[in-house]
């Protein structure tokens, strides 16, 4: 391989006929051989470890709270996945495996902070108090959003990859202009890191010192493409080139995610600008219910990550420290079941939107053409009723 | 055996395979086009057979995909890029409109940009936001681009190869809800010209002009109209830029009535262009104004409302009746 490419390079540098072996793809395969260190406070075995910079002290109550959030979020996600299988939802993007990254980061937020999610942040939505049933409307196909972003400071899900990082940055610029000390957090995936919008949001946030935390859940895959197809350097290191700090955290460790995000938010509040947090985690399921991961990834990979399950890890710790007893786990189990049932019923009884909804909210101030088309549409619909259909 | 019955997606796959075999400069690029074979499997198996150098999984960056395809084309390659869904072309819209479309003219014709941009488009598959749009007018409006859309397997097979052979940039809109429809493909036939319309069904009372996903709806409408004693001609336009106005004129001179059908919003849509031109060309032949059936001036609605939004049999027949009532 190298012999051929060296020879080719020596002879015909710019001739289109010469064959230079695909050095990029050959090199790309092993871009991350020596993995950088992760901030970790809880080992996969559930042992508490110290970190010089990011240590936190949580009460037993708080620890149980994090555990509860993760369990209920996973239950909700599983329910949505099965509702999709039963034809109640058109699509579902599961967060299975990413509970710690989401709950840890979201529990670091204050109510007055603002969240810009992608389409998989069900755990974050949970922590913001968004009714889980509301998240399902767009996946069922009855609306494109389903909640008022301002009532929980939780923006609508964004499907176009990376777009929301710029909105978050602009919002944060506004927060700074207002002299407020709230912070903003933008969620996105490792794939999104390739988008121009994300690079531009890094530039803007650095230049304007915007109080924003970029929270990248590197779940190792962008549909079928591994992270190596997006980057040759560990993602958190990108931040440096834009002029702000980046940190990689064990995304399956809820304590570390909480500690690192809290610290980044505090930095933002102090007026010190953006931080990139890369939560190193894993998407245990398919990309969405439309995806078939067997086409591109090996079962062993998932098995290796299952050993790092964020929920089992915290459970082990709770038990080891005697912070939760059997009654707690039983009650939580019952609560999970109740949540599943509530979500199931909510989805099944979710009405289809009224036909006229097509024309609602197209403009805030109205538009003559929309009015005209709405009237035509109504008359057309009514003509069927007259015919007795 | 040269004639096979293939789903439209598979016909595209065979077409790409043929193009890769025939011309070593042809490259496939896009998100998930490699191992996964694309989210619709249009590129299934191509990376396995032609390697990662020819069938390239790109970073998740549409501007990057089109921008680098432009560079590759400048270097003598013929990139065929896949945009995963209609609503995701916009990060690349800048590159397509400001660069790809204009470079040939700016270079006084000295360089060619043989880039094909494949975009699965249109609704009817129950998808979430940004997965069902019909942005063809936004591209047809831009000088320097050619815009086409096959409606069946045979055209999918031939038009894609013709697009790849074209020295101009071609935006190749694939009717995603027809991907699974089977049709005959004669791989040894002599294909029609890329930008010529095709009479999909002969008729004498009225012409329905459509392209892509709506051709099938119009054929069904014509069949239904036949039962009511109306003879409807269906034109499959195949190309939205250029548009084969001669073919439409010929048909309208015969039938004297025209209804244009597309999924995209009617307002400023391709139907508006066709109506204006045909009114100019056929003013004295027309027995009724040219009517348009299409989407509303509203965002593509959530899946549970798309049946109301998309032109279906009833809306097309309603327009046929209105036209005939003049
Ligand atoms: C601009 C754009 N291009 C393509 C897509 C199609 N798409 C949806 S999700 C996805 C992969 C996203 O990967 P990543 O950013 O890593 O996030 P993850 O889903 O893994 O959380 C792709 C390609 C899209 N939604 N938006």
XYZ file of C-alpha atoms and ligand atoms in Angstrom:
741
model
C 0.000 0.000 0.000
C 2.551 2.580 1.065
C 5.004 1.396 -1.578
C 2.554 2.075 -4.355
C 1.475 5.424 -3.034
C 5.044 6.636 -2.508
C 5.980 5.616 -6.010
C 2.935 7.302 -7.441
C 3.651 10.479 -5.581
C 7.243 10.625 -6.856
C 6.372 10.287 -10.502
C 3.161 12.001 -11.423
C 2.012 14.319 -8.781
C -0.972 15.892 -10.414
C -1.725 13.563 -13.247
C -5.235 12.327 -12.931
C -4.126 8.991 -14.313
C -1.728 8.099 -11.507
C -3.025 5.917 -8.752
C -2.497 7.178 -5.271
C -3.908 4.701 -2.834
C -6.699 5.927 -0.657
C -4.528 7.138 2.163
C -7.394 9.031 3.708
C -9.614 6.049 4.179
C -6.689 3.844 5.165
C -5.619 6.288 7.834
C -9.098 7.136 8.967
C -9.761 3.658 10.227
C -7.531 4.082 13.230
C -7.857 7.729 14.024
C -8.734 7.185 17.633
C -6.442 4.379 18.700
C -5.304 6.067 21.885
C -8.561 7.234 23.369
C -8.294 10.414 25.394
C -9.251 10.313 29.012
C -12.848 10.706 30.016
C -14.070 12.524 33.040
C -15.531 9.737 35.131
C -16.973 9.694 38.636
C -18.617 6.287 38.553
C -16.967 3.243 37.009
C -18.967 0.757 34.968
C -18.935 -1.440 38.069
C -20.586 1.320 40.046
C -17.554 2.349 42.060
C -17.231 5.988 42.946
C -13.946 7.529 41.794
C -12.619 11.008 42.420
C -11.771 13.611 39.838
C -9.565 16.576 40.739
C -11.598 19.099 38.762
C -15.135 17.821 38.610
C -16.010 16.282 41.882
C -19.532 16.638 43.185
C -21.283 15.793 46.364
C -24.844 14.545 46.032
C -27.274 13.523 48.732
C -28.838 10.070 48.723
C -32.058 11.736 47.687
C -30.463 13.385 44.686
C -28.811 10.147 43.648
C -32.107 8.314 43.802
C -33.660 11.130 41.827
C -31.166 10.694 39.007
C -31.765 6.986 39.016
C -35.521 7.503 38.896
C -35.185 9.900 35.967
C -33.124 7.419 34.007
C -35.391 4.468 34.703
C -38.549 6.348 33.815
C -37.002 7.801 30.692
C -35.934 4.358 29.558
C -39.402 3.037 30.265
C -40.986 5.838 28.288
C -38.608 5.202 25.414
C -39.353 1.468 25.411
C -43.057 2.210 25.409
C -42.696 4.538 22.444
C -40.672 1.930 20.568
C -43.381 -0.658 21.066
C -46.091 1.836 20.175
C -44.275 2.359 16.900
C -44.208 -1.396 16.341
C -47.941 -1.482 16.965
C -48.500 1.144 14.317
C -49.426 3.917 16.739
C -46.377 5.994 15.844
C -44.951 6.502 12.381
C -41.401 6.635 13.644
C -39.440 6.672 16.863
C -35.887 7.746 17.638
C -34.859 5.800 20.705
C -32.467 7.198 23.318
C -31.633 3.772 24.729
C -28.138 3.933 26.213
C -27.989 7.718 26.335
C -29.967 8.194 29.554
C -27.017 9.286 31.671
C -25.826 11.870 29.166
C -29.289 13.373 28.976
C -30.359 13.193 32.610
C -26.967 14.212 33.931
C -26.729 17.259 31.695
C -30.363 18.262 32.089
C -30.315 18.031 35.874
C -27.470 20.522 35.838
C -29.805 23.135 34.343
C -31.741 25.839 36.131
C -35.335 26.562 35.193
C -34.360 29.824 33.538
C -31.796 28.125 31.296
C -32.915 27.401 27.757
C -32.574 24.081 25.953
C -32.202 23.512 22.206
C -32.622 19.773 21.523
C -32.395 17.642 18.391
C -34.997 14.881 18.032
C -33.747 12.311 20.553
C -33.633 14.350 23.757
C -36.534 12.630 25.474
C -34.653 12.433 28.770
C -33.866 16.130 28.681
C -37.502 16.884 27.907
C -38.481 14.758 30.893
C -36.257 16.778 33.187
C -37.691 20.016 31.806
C -41.173 18.878 32.755
C -42.462 18.463 29.211
C -45.307 15.940 29.274
C -43.847 12.804 27.618
C -47.060 12.345 25.660
C -46.407 15.708 24.016
C -43.179 14.384 22.570
C -45.065 11.736 20.654
C -47.278 13.971 18.560
C -44.695 14.615 15.884
C -43.724 10.955 15.753
C -47.373 10.005 15.400
C -47.767 12.568 12.664
C -50.379 14.807 14.251
C -48.172 17.884 14.535
C -44.657 19.178 13.922
C -43.874 20.096 17.488
C -46.521 19.723 20.087
C -45.473 21.971 22.916
C -44.968 25.613 23.706
C -41.198 26.044 23.835
C -41.471 28.906 26.299
C -43.465 27.081 28.931
C -40.555 24.848 29.860
C -37.667 26.692 28.217
C -37.349 23.641 26.017
C -37.285 24.429 22.321
C -38.972 22.262 19.687
C -37.186 19.206 18.387
C -35.044 20.034 15.355
C -34.690 17.448 12.625
C -32.424 19.284 10.205
C -29.054 18.317 11.564
C -27.121 20.984 13.407
C -29.470 23.933 12.771
C -30.385 24.404 16.392
C -26.812 25.066 17.512
C -27.003 28.446 15.814
C -30.375 29.190 17.385
C -28.913 28.347 20.765
C -25.984 30.630 20.124
C -28.210 33.492 19.072
C -30.448 32.963 22.062
C -27.390 32.999 24.294
C -26.202 36.214 22.665
C -29.585 37.653 23.598
C -29.256 36.441 27.180
C -25.902 38.176 27.433
C -27.287 41.393 25.926
C -30.063 41.309 28.501
C -27.509 41.064 31.273
C -29.167 37.888 32.558
C -27.150 35.131 34.140
C -29.029 32.219 32.609
C -27.276 29.844 30.258
C -28.229 27.987 27.106
C -27.522 24.408 26.133
C -27.544 22.965 22.627
C -27.708 19.236 22.048
C -26.415 17.562 18.913
C -24.782 14.357 17.739
C -21.341 13.415 16.527
C -22.613 13.403 12.959
C -23.901 16.929 13.365
C -20.397 18.079 14.184
C -19.698 17.928 10.438
C -22.328 20.480 9.553
C -21.343 23.990 8.631
C -23.986 25.343 10.992
C -22.238 23.736 13.937
C -18.883 25.210 12.964
C -20.549 28.583 12.516
C -22.188 28.338 15.918
C -18.762 27.656 17.422
C -17.408 30.734 15.695
C -20.254 33.013 16.741
C -20.369 31.809 20.306
C -16.627 32.282 20.721
C -16.552 35.690 19.059
C -19.499 37.003 21.066
C -18.607 35.110 24.211
C -22.097 33.664 24.283
C -23.225 31.801 27.401
C -23.882 28.532 25.635
C -22.905 24.945 26.348
C -22.584 22.690 23.330
C -23.512 19.232 24.475
C -22.508 16.677 21.880
C -23.726 13.172 22.523
C -21.201 11.134 20.658
C -23.175 7.914 20.437
C -20.599 6.594 17.944
C -22.902 6.519 14.935
C -24.657 8.848 12.520
C -27.099 6.350 11.082
C -24.632 3.940 9.423
C -21.537 6.096 9.631
C -19.125 5.740 12.527
C -17.599 8.831 14.130
C -14.411 8.300 12.099
C -16.396 9.304 9.028
C -16.963 12.711 10.608
C -13.713 13.603 12.284
C -10.031 12.751 12.576
C -9.609 14.251 16.021
C -11.588 13.537 19.166
C -14.557 15.847 18.963
C -14.050 17.734 22.222
C -10.671 18.888 20.902
C -12.415 20.856 18.159
C -13.307 23.548 20.661
C -9.717 24.571 21.116
C -9.399 25.748 17.559
C -12.389 28.003 18.042
C -11.027 29.418 21.250
C -13.000 27.787 24.010
C -12.575 24.732 26.179
C -13.735 21.247 25.295
C -14.069 18.305 27.624
C -14.880 14.677 27.100
C -17.031 13.041 29.729
C -18.078 9.451 30.196
C -21.551 9.744 28.732
C -22.739 6.640 30.538
C -21.855 8.114 33.903
C -24.694 10.303 35.088
C -22.668 11.843 37.901
C -19.852 12.903 35.625
C -22.283 14.292 33.057
C -23.964 16.303 35.780
C -20.690 17.603 37.181
C -19.155 18.544 33.863
C -22.286 20.219 32.526
C -22.792 22.117 35.779
C -19.280 23.419 35.592
C -19.702 24.472 31.948
C -22.979 26.224 32.752
C -21.369 28.074 35.635
C -18.596 29.185 33.365
C -21.189 30.494 30.929
C -23.022 32.307 33.721
C -19.799 33.937 34.844
C -19.529 35.441 31.396
C -16.631 33.279 30.300
C -18.267 31.994 27.141
C -19.001 28.664 25.535
C -17.838 25.165 26.354
C -18.037 22.039 24.269
C -18.918 18.920 26.222
C -18.514 15.648 24.382
C -20.450 12.928 26.144
C -18.883 9.684 25.003
C -21.770 7.255 24.886
C -23.532 4.706 22.734
C -26.769 4.356 20.848
C -27.817 0.867 21.893
C -30.748 0.588 19.541
C -31.320 1.450 15.920
C -30.942 5.037 14.703
C -34.718 5.167 14.388
C -37.336 2.492 13.983
C -36.763 2.752 10.201
C -33.123 1.803 10.499
C -31.485 -1.623 10.337
C -28.192 -1.522 12.245
C -27.358 -5.131 11.383
C -26.382 -3.816 7.954
C -23.466 -1.837 9.330
C -22.440 -2.773 12.849
C -21.490 -5.862 14.774
C -23.423 -7.271 17.719
C -20.247 -7.503 19.786
C -19.954 -3.747 19.784
C -23.312 -3.325 21.403
C -22.538 -6.077 23.874
C -19.359 -4.317 24.945
C -21.298 -1.131 25.573
C -24.063 -2.934 27.429
C -21.474 -3.657 30.086
C -21.269 0.112 30.579
C -25.039 0.573 30.945
C -25.678 3.876 32.701
C -28.619 2.627 34.716
C -27.059 -0.586 36.015
C -24.002 1.368 37.010
C -25.893 3.803 39.217
C -27.980 0.978 40.613
C -24.850 -0.850 41.689
C -23.613 2.297 43.364
C -26.899 2.955 45.153
C -26.958 -0.581 46.461
C -23.317 -0.622 47.418
C -23.721 2.554 49.472
C -27.014 1.457 50.948
C -28.691 4.523 49.470
C -31.709 2.708 48.148
C -33.601 -0.223 49.516
C -35.786 -2.846 47.904
C -38.890 -0.774 48.562
C -37.459 2.088 46.482
C -36.830 -0.162 43.504
C -40.252 -1.749 43.814
C -42.003 1.566 43.968
C -40.063 2.769 40.977
C -41.010 -0.341 39.076
C -44.664 0.368 39.772
C -44.199 3.988 38.759
C -42.604 2.855 35.491
C -45.508 0.620 34.709
C -47.936 3.419 35.418
C -45.973 5.757 33.173
C -45.977 3.219 30.370
C -49.700 2.790 30.695
C -50.338 6.512 30.782
C -48.236 7.096 27.682
C -49.910 4.237 25.833
C -53.344 5.547 26.609
C -52.405 9.099 25.775
C -51.142 8.069 22.351
C -54.060 5.853 21.528
C -56.521 8.558 22.402
C -54.599 11.280 20.583
C -57.002 12.673 18.008
C -56.063 13.269 14.411
C -55.790 16.951 13.719
C -58.668 18.789 12.151
C -58.268 19.146 8.382
C -58.219 22.895 8.631
C -55.064 22.680 10.743
C -53.129 22.709 7.477
C -53.837 26.432 7.242
C -53.365 27.321 10.877
C -50.414 29.385 12.024
C -48.835 29.669 8.606
C -48.408 33.371 9.332
C -48.723 35.359 12.518
C -50.386 38.284 10.753
C -52.395 36.366 8.205
C -51.994 36.180 4.432
C -54.619 36.722 1.771
C -53.615 33.714 -0.300
C -53.805 31.392 2.697
C -57.263 32.755 3.480
C -58.346 32.126 -0.081
C -56.970 28.592 -0.158
C -58.475 27.840 3.241
C -61.904 28.878 1.984
C -61.529 26.815 -1.194
C -60.398 23.831 0.819
C -63.326 24.166 3.224
C -65.796 24.370 0.349
C -64.232 21.362 -1.303
C -64.393 19.330 1.925
C -67.992 20.403 2.432
C -68.924 19.198 -1.037
C -68.269 15.638 0.092
C -70.513 16.078 3.088
C -73.286 17.338 0.827
C -72.937 14.280 -1.354
C -73.497 12.301 1.799
C -70.056 10.690 1.974
C -32.848 -11.083 -21.259
C -32.895 -7.350 -21.485
C -36.413 -6.812 -20.141
C -36.888 -7.065 -16.394
C -39.598 -6.067 -13.978
C -37.979 -3.880 -11.337
C -39.097 -1.619 -8.510
C -38.168 1.974 -9.282
C -35.483 2.043 -6.559
C -33.901 -1.097 -7.928
C -33.948 0.357 -11.445
C -31.999 3.329 -10.113
C -29.593 0.949 -8.442
C -29.044 -0.912 -11.717
C -28.599 2.380 -13.492
C -25.912 3.515 -11.057
C -24.214 0.163 -11.358
C -24.166 0.520 -15.124
C -22.776 4.045 -14.876
C -20.022 2.961 -12.484
C -19.113 0.089 -14.795
C -19.119 2.175 -17.945
C -17.191 5.210 -16.804
C -14.381 5.039 -14.238
C -14.856 8.740 -13.562
C -18.319 8.236 -12.114
C -18.417 8.484 -8.319
C -21.273 8.011 -5.873
C -21.214 10.251 -2.793
C -23.505 10.849 0.132
C -24.549 10.048 3.660
C -25.002 6.340 4.337
C -24.633 5.386 0.666
C -21.948 2.789 1.447
C -22.534 -0.152 3.756
C -26.145 0.751 4.392
C -26.808 1.291 0.698
C -28.643 4.527 1.426
C -31.735 4.862 3.571
C -33.831 3.751 0.582
C -31.249 1.174 -0.535
C -30.823 2.851 -3.905
C -27.060 2.373 -3.647
C -27.335 -1.104 -2.141
C -24.324 -3.315 -2.833
C -22.476 -0.709 -4.881
C -19.767 -0.030 -2.348
C -19.216 -3.736 -1.919
C -18.646 -4.131 -5.649
C -16.924 -0.872 -6.553
C -15.077 -0.042 -3.344
C -14.927 2.903 -0.993
C -13.072 5.019 -3.539
C -15.994 5.008 -5.944
C -18.910 4.812 -3.549
C -18.071 7.293 -0.855
C -19.699 7.664 2.535
C -19.398 11.352 3.259
C -19.471 13.325 6.476
C -22.922 14.530 7.480
C -22.611 17.843 5.679
C -24.660 18.659 2.598
C -22.802 21.835 1.725
C -19.635 19.791 1.967
C -21.044 17.043 -0.220
C -22.048 19.346 -3.050
C -19.081 21.676 -2.654
C -16.578 18.836 -2.909
C -18.531 17.285 -5.768
C -17.998 20.559 -7.618
C -14.267 20.272 -6.991
C -14.211 16.659 -8.117
C -16.069 17.623 -11.272
C -13.521 20.350 -11.934
C -10.899 17.638 -11.703
C -12.636 15.485 -14.308
C -14.864 13.248 -12.209
C -18.594 12.792 -12.589
C -19.983 12.785 -9.074
C -23.483 11.528 -8.437
C -24.436 12.749 -5.000
C -27.315 11.624 -2.874
C -29.166 14.044 -0.644
C -30.901 11.853 1.874
C -34.267 13.638 1.813
C -35.767 16.657 0.055
C -35.798 18.806 3.191
C -32.078 18.326 3.745
C -30.895 19.828 0.500
C -30.976 23.342 1.867
C -27.638 23.327 3.658
C -26.296 22.620 0.141
C -28.576 25.100 -1.593
C -25.958 27.825 -1.461
C -23.385 25.637 -3.224
C -25.938 24.494 -5.782
C -27.330 27.921 -6.603
C -24.391 30.248 -6.228
C -21.673 27.924 -7.454
C -22.755 24.797 -9.295
C -25.350 26.541 -11.442
C -23.215 29.475 -12.503
C -19.659 28.242 -12.875
C -19.933 27.130 -16.493
C -21.145 30.581 -17.532
C -18.579 32.404 -15.424
C -15.823 30.354 -17.027
C -17.116 31.350 -20.470
C -17.991 27.739 -21.081
C -14.421 26.546 -20.531
C -15.306 24.241 -17.670
C -18.069 21.702 -17.292
C -19.858 20.647 -14.155
C -21.246 17.159 -14.735
C -22.686 16.760 -11.248
C -25.901 14.873 -10.604
C -27.753 15.564 -7.376
C -30.231 12.828 -6.544
C -33.017 13.899 -4.216
C -35.782 11.574 -3.031
C -38.750 13.933 -2.931
C -42.438 14.241 -2.264
C -44.826 12.906 0.305
C -47.207 10.080 0.848
C -44.988 7.885 2.996
C -46.136 9.040 6.430
C -42.826 10.614 7.328
C -41.924 13.324 9.818
C -41.139 16.944 8.968
C -38.671 17.735 6.147
C -39.101 14.284 4.591
C -41.948 14.972 2.157
C -41.264 18.186 0.325
C -41.301 19.015 -3.364
C -38.817 21.828 -3.870
C -38.369 21.367 -7.629
C -39.483 24.878 -8.545
C -36.742 26.330 -6.369
C -34.201 24.580 -8.567
C -35.952 24.963 -11.908
C -35.996 28.709 -11.269
C -32.197 28.752 -11.255
C -30.515 29.117 -14.635
C -27.678 26.697 -15.151
C -29.399 23.727 -13.575
C -31.388 21.044 -15.299
C -34.166 19.419 -13.332
C -35.763 16.079 -14.123
C -37.931 13.484 -12.445
C -38.771 9.975 -13.613
C -42.159 8.512 -12.869
C -41.515 4.839 -13.553
C -38.806 2.186 -13.486
C -37.812 2.429 -17.125
C -37.333 6.174 -16.957
C -35.535 5.806 -13.645
C -33.062 3.461 -15.287
C -32.478 5.493 -18.426
C -32.882 9.056 -17.227
C -30.347 8.623 -14.445
C -27.705 7.399 -16.864
C -28.516 10.232 -19.238
C -28.258 12.692 -16.365
C -24.860 11.285 -15.454
C -23.724 11.580 -19.074
C -24.898 15.172 -19.238
C -22.168 17.783 -18.992
C -24.537 20.061 -17.098
C -25.516 19.832 -13.464
C -28.730 17.866 -13.154
C -31.022 17.848 -10.149
C -32.554 14.408 -10.264
C -35.759 14.234 -8.236
C -36.801 10.708 -7.325
C -40.459 10.144 -6.443
C -39.853 8.370 -3.169
C -43.353 7.023 -2.755
C -42.943 5.205 -6.094
C -39.658 3.550 -5.100
C -41.428 0.257 -4.479
C -43.618 0.313 -7.607
C -42.536 -2.249 -10.141
C -42.244 -1.582 -13.849
C -40.600 -3.031 -16.918
C -37.082 -1.989 -17.760
C -35.581 -2.854 -21.127
C -31.864 -2.390 -20.607
C -31.215 -2.684 -24.319
C -33.852 -0.279 -25.524
C -33.032 3.010 -27.178
C -34.136 5.523 -24.584
C -36.058 8.688 -25.319
C -34.405 12.059 -24.913
C -33.875 13.188 -21.328
C -35.894 16.375 -21.615
C -38.740 15.161 -23.829
C -42.201 14.618 -22.447
C -44.014 11.348 -23.012
C -47.666 10.693 -23.716
C -48.498 8.260 -20.951
C -52.099 7.834 -22.083
C -53.869 9.078 -25.183
C -57.068 11.072 -24.881
C -59.057 13.706 -26.716
C -61.112 15.765 -24.210
C -58.506 17.161 -21.838
C -54.789 16.963 -21.060
C -53.400 16.231 -17.626
C -49.740 17.212 -17.363
C -47.719 15.832 -14.468
C -44.342 14.454 -13.528
C -42.802 12.172 -10.947
C -45.168 10.862 -8.277
C -48.263 12.515 -9.777
C -48.161 10.668 -13.095
C -49.631 7.583 -11.510
C -52.403 9.589 -9.855
C -53.205 11.215 -13.204
C -53.325 7.864 -14.974
C -55.757 6.612 -12.366
C -57.809 9.770 -12.749
C -57.864 9.319 -16.529
C -59.055 5.745 -16.112
C -61.788 6.880 -13.734
C -62.805 9.668 -16.109
C -63.012 7.130 -18.934
C -65.719 5.328 -17.001
C -67.684 8.564 -17.016
C -67.178 8.832 -20.743
C -64.399 11.436 -20.696
C -61.275 10.879 -22.718
C -58.288 12.264 -20.806
C -54.751 12.427 -22.151
C -51.898 12.147 -19.641
C -48.552 13.741 -20.331
C -45.559 12.694 -18.268
C -43.375 15.790 -18.490
C -40.257 13.997 -17.176
C -38.276 17.235 -17.153
C -39.037 20.448 -15.279
C -36.091 22.354 -16.677
C -36.194 22.532 -19.572
C -39.913 21.807 -20.030
C -41.064 20.229 -23.272
C -43.615 22.913 -24.146
C -43.913 21.601 -27.693
C -45.322 18.343 -26.424
C -47.785 20.132 -24.170
C -48.800 22.410 -27.030
C -49.358 19.473 -29.362
C -51.539 17.785 -26.806
C -53.496 20.925 -25.926
C -54.116 21.729 -29.580
C -55.806 18.368 -29.724
C -57.703 18.368 -26.421
C -58.103 22.136 -25.872
C -57.983 21.781 -22.132
C -55.089 21.527 -19.708
C -54.791 20.722 -16.035
C -51.312 20.680 -14.481
C -50.837 18.499 -11.423
C -47.958 18.495 -8.970
C -47.431 17.910 -5.261
C -45.543 21.127 -4.710
C -47.425 24.220 -3.619
C -49.323 25.765 -6.522
C -48.225 29.302 -5.666
C -45.171 30.161 -7.798
C -44.941 26.493 -8.771
C -44.121 24.795 -12.065
C -47.833 24.761 -12.915
C -47.761 28.556 -12.988
C -44.988 28.547 -15.572
C -46.758 25.969 -17.711
C -50.082 27.788 -17.492
C -48.525 31.057 -18.573
C -46.606 29.608 -21.498
C -49.437 27.475 -22.754
C -51.861 30.351 -22.510
C -49.452 32.317 -24.706
C -48.930 29.519 -27.157
C -52.441 28.099 -27.331
C -54.668 31.072 -26.529
C -56.985 30.451 -29.449
C -57.124 26.717 -28.909
C -58.025 26.766 -25.252
C -61.634 26.165 -24.278
C -60.907 26.716 -20.593
C -58.236 28.411 -18.504
C -55.300 26.207 -17.619
C -56.017 24.849 -14.141
C -53.544 23.775 -11.526
C -53.826 21.151 -8.809
C -51.166 20.975 -6.131
C -50.144 21.693 -2.586
C -51.266 24.677 -0.533
C -49.359 27.713 0.603
C -48.655 26.088 3.936
C -45.831 24.011 5.340
C -46.116 20.367 4.345
C -48.448 19.106 7.068
C -47.909 16.349 9.608
C -48.391 12.838 8.258
C -51.958 12.450 9.459
C -53.025 15.319 7.218
C -50.985 14.583 4.130
C -53.806 12.800 2.362
C -55.742 16.059 2.529
C -52.798 18.059 1.339
C -51.617 15.889 -1.523
C -53.540 15.984 -4.768
C -55.397 12.699 -4.974
C -57.771 11.181 -7.469
C -60.729 13.265 -6.279
C -58.990 16.594 -6.527
C -57.671 15.803 -9.987
C -61.105 14.670 -11.174
C -62.653 17.756 -9.647
C -60.305 19.909 -11.725
C -61.122 17.826 -14.817
C -64.810 18.518 -14.225
C -64.226 22.201 -13.664
C -62.225 22.478 -16.863
C -64.816 20.595 -18.894
C -67.570 22.779 -17.462
C -66.228 25.915 -19.191
C -29.287 18.279 7.217
C -29.683 16.858 7.432
N -29.109 15.905 6.684
C -29.472 14.614 6.836
C -30.397 14.266 7.757
C -30.814 12.815 7.893
N -30.361 12.305 9.185
C -31.173 12.280 10.251
S -30.385 11.806 11.621
C -28.932 11.556 10.802
C -27.721 11.109 11.565
C -27.431 12.007 12.728
O -26.330 11.565 13.434
P -25.803 12.323 14.703
O -25.683 13.776 14.430
O -24.595 11.625 15.173
O -26.960 12.190 15.763
P -27.633 10.876 16.378
O -28.876 10.597 15.578
O -26.656 9.780 16.313
O -27.989 11.257 17.767
C -29.092 11.855 9.453
C -28.040 11.716 8.445
C -30.975 15.295 8.521
N -31.913 15.043 9.449
N -30.597 16.575 8.345
